């Protein structure tokens, strides 16, 4: 099937990494650096497209697998592969990387080379996270993302960037160290292997399952972020440069959801099933609380950050209702959130480049001088609030459908979140785009240029494409999601009484 | 019993690295005396070349798997001893390379510096082969004596003198405890050989317990584990920085050779009785070292406290008290060697130009020297245990060894400590990369210093990305480790 593309995943990881190293020794000026970075990320994207053609939708097995021993004495392998759960995230990453480079074209002027190196290292690590089939390899990529992200926020961020960067770093690190402990426990409990596929479906003792579940939960819940672990997110978003916000919102947050799907559910299904109620309630709280907080924000980035908390609540809701509709909806919602929220942050960045303000009150009526901008903001705001015919509708609808089948009451509450989303997003659009122009500076704003349109148009196409016809994406997931559900539903929920009995 | 001293040619061969080392340091001393106007850097290069030769010999011994005992089993040569000897030589070579520029600040006795360094290295090589209580005492004091002088080498500098005196007083006190512990053990058992203790499976009497505790305290002092760490920050700060680098790694490694022999080979079969002690010391060292490091304003003191915490990490491997635990200790030291000596090399280069070790002067280092800034970033991230660098594999190794023995709580404490340590490393990284420099003079890096930096950065990256070969060496080193549990 895909014999001739045997090393495609390795190429995807190491092309940006090699590019970063080359760039470090590149003597040219900033313009050259930007072009090289764009070329590298675009090439990575082009190389990732064959994944879509070569992907066999009929199987849940890992595809494009490569295995090379790395540290044989610990049975650690360099093992990569994709299935229906990870494929879309890889493509999302490779698609957004060139967009991030383009978005930083003029807004990053200081230390351009270092910025692009950090972006490329980020891209390599993010792809690595989604394709790793070895737990240590996964952890290496998972942690390796932190340093470039810390630097992206800390060096090129806003005035309060140090606080935000260190908070981001320590929150995420705290979560991931529990993950490391869990990985080691699994290594010994699962027969001395770090092979992710091998560690699934093993009969771990109840106590082990219990603790591993909580370690996983903390690590991934901080990343998602779920209420009440979300406090790092608004800070990080507000201070990060545009590209940093896009990466954070579109890809880093998805790693939490991906972690639940790839590790938490299949490895400790019993414990996961016994705590679904708890997570579902937290998810609904996140949906409502995030939306409620978004209503009160005056800073555009903060508003979108809180809307992310709300939208990611749908993701965890969908994952833990444990049916096909819910999980496929959650996966689709993650992709959609990546596209839509990424675009919203890009739009905030574009207006910020012109006025250096993110305060909603500084704007008003700018649809008149900037009609193209107005159109784009309306499109993505409508997409974000889940207007039928646009991408988010499909995902949220599936999640709500899945929830309704098992927990009708929670579904009703979650639907309130959709209504609140309409309120805060439309209200934001109205305050920014319409009404009288308040300052003479705003009247003279220039509309979006070629570069900016080139960034946004592909995303607009995806918004409508997925909105009208999500089936191709869903068909990529079916086999893997069905297999996952079979794994989870075969397990009986853990009885807490088992946990405390000494073996 | 009449004393007879016999040495067969085979014995001489086993002792050859030390004999050559003695020859080398005599040559250096004579050259320095006979030709007073000889370039001191020539002496340094000569020493380095000589040690390089001995290093190759040791590597050959390791590959050929030479082993045996000398002097009625008082002295043992086995792969682990050879591993530590080579480790100490490697450290000494790096420290000598890093000393050349620094010594230009020292007005007199620059030649003797190298002689004393070689003497300390010889003492530590002997420590790696210790197999009884007496040779433990003698070799330990032998190596420490050179350090007393080296620490106080900047004789016009009050801090250096104070550090030397402090180190001397506390060191002598620890030696007293050690001697007392030895006398108690001898009194209880009638033997001084580790091998004999292992055969006895002795019932623990109060005398034995106190004796072992005293020895443990003295060795704990040498490695700077909490609560025997009080000397570490002052002496690290006061000593000439290359000596600090030397002190921060080589004696600790040599002491761990002894600790491994005592705890694992000698009293390994009663590990239930002592593991809790090592677990406790390990947990306290990590936590105390990391928390106090946060408040430091001087980079040498910061590295001192981070060193205390690192020793806590190594002790996790000892607490595992298994073959895997022993391997992990050896491997951890390798990762620590590169990251720690590298970090001190950056400190040396920086202070050569600025005469300052204050953290605030590191502001904006990345604009003054991208090479130094990048190297420091790599070293600190490795010390913190961020993948894919050496320190990550080292921590993974000790954690795995402990987890295998069911010490989950210790692993969790170790994990929490990574987060704490990350904070102060990040604060320094922030200064280096994000803050604006107060002055913009570029920082020159001389050839020997470049050699040190490239070796250490290379080591940190290589051990992190492809640790296979070195893990195999660590595993092989403890293979013949006698009565390992």
Tab-separated table of C-alpha atoms in Angstrom, chain A residues 90 96 136 271 395 400 490:
chain	number	residue	atom	x	y	z
A	90	UNK	CA	-0.438	15.882	11.742
A	96	UNK	CA	-0.613	25.830	10.218
A	136	UNK	CA	9.512	7.612	25.793
A	271	UNK	CA	-10.603	3.634	35.522
A	395	UNK	CA	-18.403	18.855	15.388
A	400	UNK	CA	-24.257	17.142	21.546
A	490	UNK	CA	-15.087	-4.176	26.743
